[in-house]
Amino acid sequence: MSAKNLDSHNRWRNVTVAFRVSPEEDAQIETAVQLTGLTKQDYIIRRLLNRDVVVQGNPRVYNPA
């Protein structure tokens, strides 16, 4: 049995949800996660629950065009 995990918001997270993606989908997810500055877990949870994903400004986000 896996250990219980208490996150930084004082929530117990002991349920695992897993799914498979293609290498191309993984690359797209990784790019989106890196641009937001969130952890992959936080990014996926926010997207699945239709919560706002706020992009943290950094030089990679800025596009002068």
Tab-separated table of C-alpha atoms in Angstrom:
chain	number	residue	atom	x	y	z
A	1	MET	CA	0.000	0.000	0.000
A	2	SER	CA	1.353	3.408	-0.920
A	3	ALA	CA	2.038	6.101	1.631
A	4	LYS	CA	-0.391	8.971	2.069
A	5	ASN	CA	0.799	12.285	0.642
A	6	LEU	CA	-0.115	15.614	2.226
A	7	ASP	CA	0.335	18.412	-0.306
A	8	SER	CA	1.191	22.068	0.297
A	9	HIS	CA	-2.517	22.965	0.549
A	10	ASN	CA	-3.073	20.474	3.381
A	11	ARG	CA	-4.920	17.951	1.160
A	12	TRP	CA	-4.446	14.206	1.241
A	13	ARG	CA	-3.644	12.893	-2.214
A	14	ASN	CA	-3.510	9.134	-2.173
A	15	VAL	CA	-5.404	8.242	-5.375
A	16	THR	CA	-3.434	7.680	-8.571
A	17	VAL	CA	-4.878	8.487	-11.988
A	18	ALA	CA	-2.851	7.346	-14.991
A	19	PHE	CA	-3.262	7.461	-18.758
A	20	ARG	CA	-1.140	6.921	-21.849
A	21	VAL	CA	-0.200	9.522	-24.440
A	22	SER	CA	1.802	9.476	-27.670
A	23	PRO	CA	5.297	10.986	-27.775
A	24	GLU	CA	3.890	13.956	-29.710
A	25	GLU	CA	1.162	14.542	-27.115
A	26	ASP	CA	3.745	14.267	-24.337
A	27	ALA	CA	5.889	16.926	-26.015
A	28	GLN	CA	2.880	19.260	-26.270
A	29	ILE	CA	1.999	18.694	-22.614
A	30	GLU	CA	5.600	19.279	-21.521
A	31	THR	CA	5.783	22.545	-23.489
A	32	ALA	CA	2.532	23.812	-21.949
A	33	VAL	CA	3.667	22.822	-18.449
A	34	GLN	CA	7.022	24.581	-18.835
A	35	LEU	CA	5.380	27.771	-20.096
A	36	THR	CA	2.997	27.937	-17.128
A	37	GLY	CA	5.628	27.386	-14.459
A	38	LEU	CA	3.368	24.847	-12.716
A	39	THR	CA	4.191	21.261	-11.892
A	40	LYS	CA	2.884	18.745	-14.398
A	41	GLN	CA	0.460	17.400	-11.791
A	42	ASP	CA	-0.952	20.848	-10.990
A	43	TYR	CA	-1.240	21.740	-14.678
A	44	ILE	CA	-3.120	18.553	-15.587
A	45	ILE	CA	-5.457	18.814	-12.584
A	46	ARG	CA	-6.329	22.430	-13.420
A	47	ARG	CA	-6.977	21.612	-17.069
A	48	LEU	CA	-9.128	18.579	-16.255
A	49	LEU	CA	-11.219	20.485	-13.725
A	50	ASN	CA	-11.663	23.514	-16.053
A	51	ARG	CA	-9.833	25.823	-13.686
A	52	ASP	CA	-7.848	28.829	-14.888
A	53	VAL	CA	-4.239	28.219	-15.857
A	54	VAL	CA	-2.323	31.444	-15.353
A	55	VAL	CA	0.926	31.742	-17.291
A	56	GLN	CA	3.822	33.085	-15.264
A	57	GLY	CA	5.691	35.682	-17.304
A	58	ASN	CA	9.227	34.785	-18.305
A	59	PRO	CA	11.435	35.327	-21.397
A	60	ARG	CA	10.162	32.089	-22.989
A	61	VAL	CA	6.569	33.384	-22.980
A	62	TYR	CA	7.350	36.783	-24.485
A	63	ASN	CA	6.911	36.974	-28.271
A	64	PRO	CA	7.659	40.412	-29.775
A	65	ALA	CA	6.030	39.536	-33.137
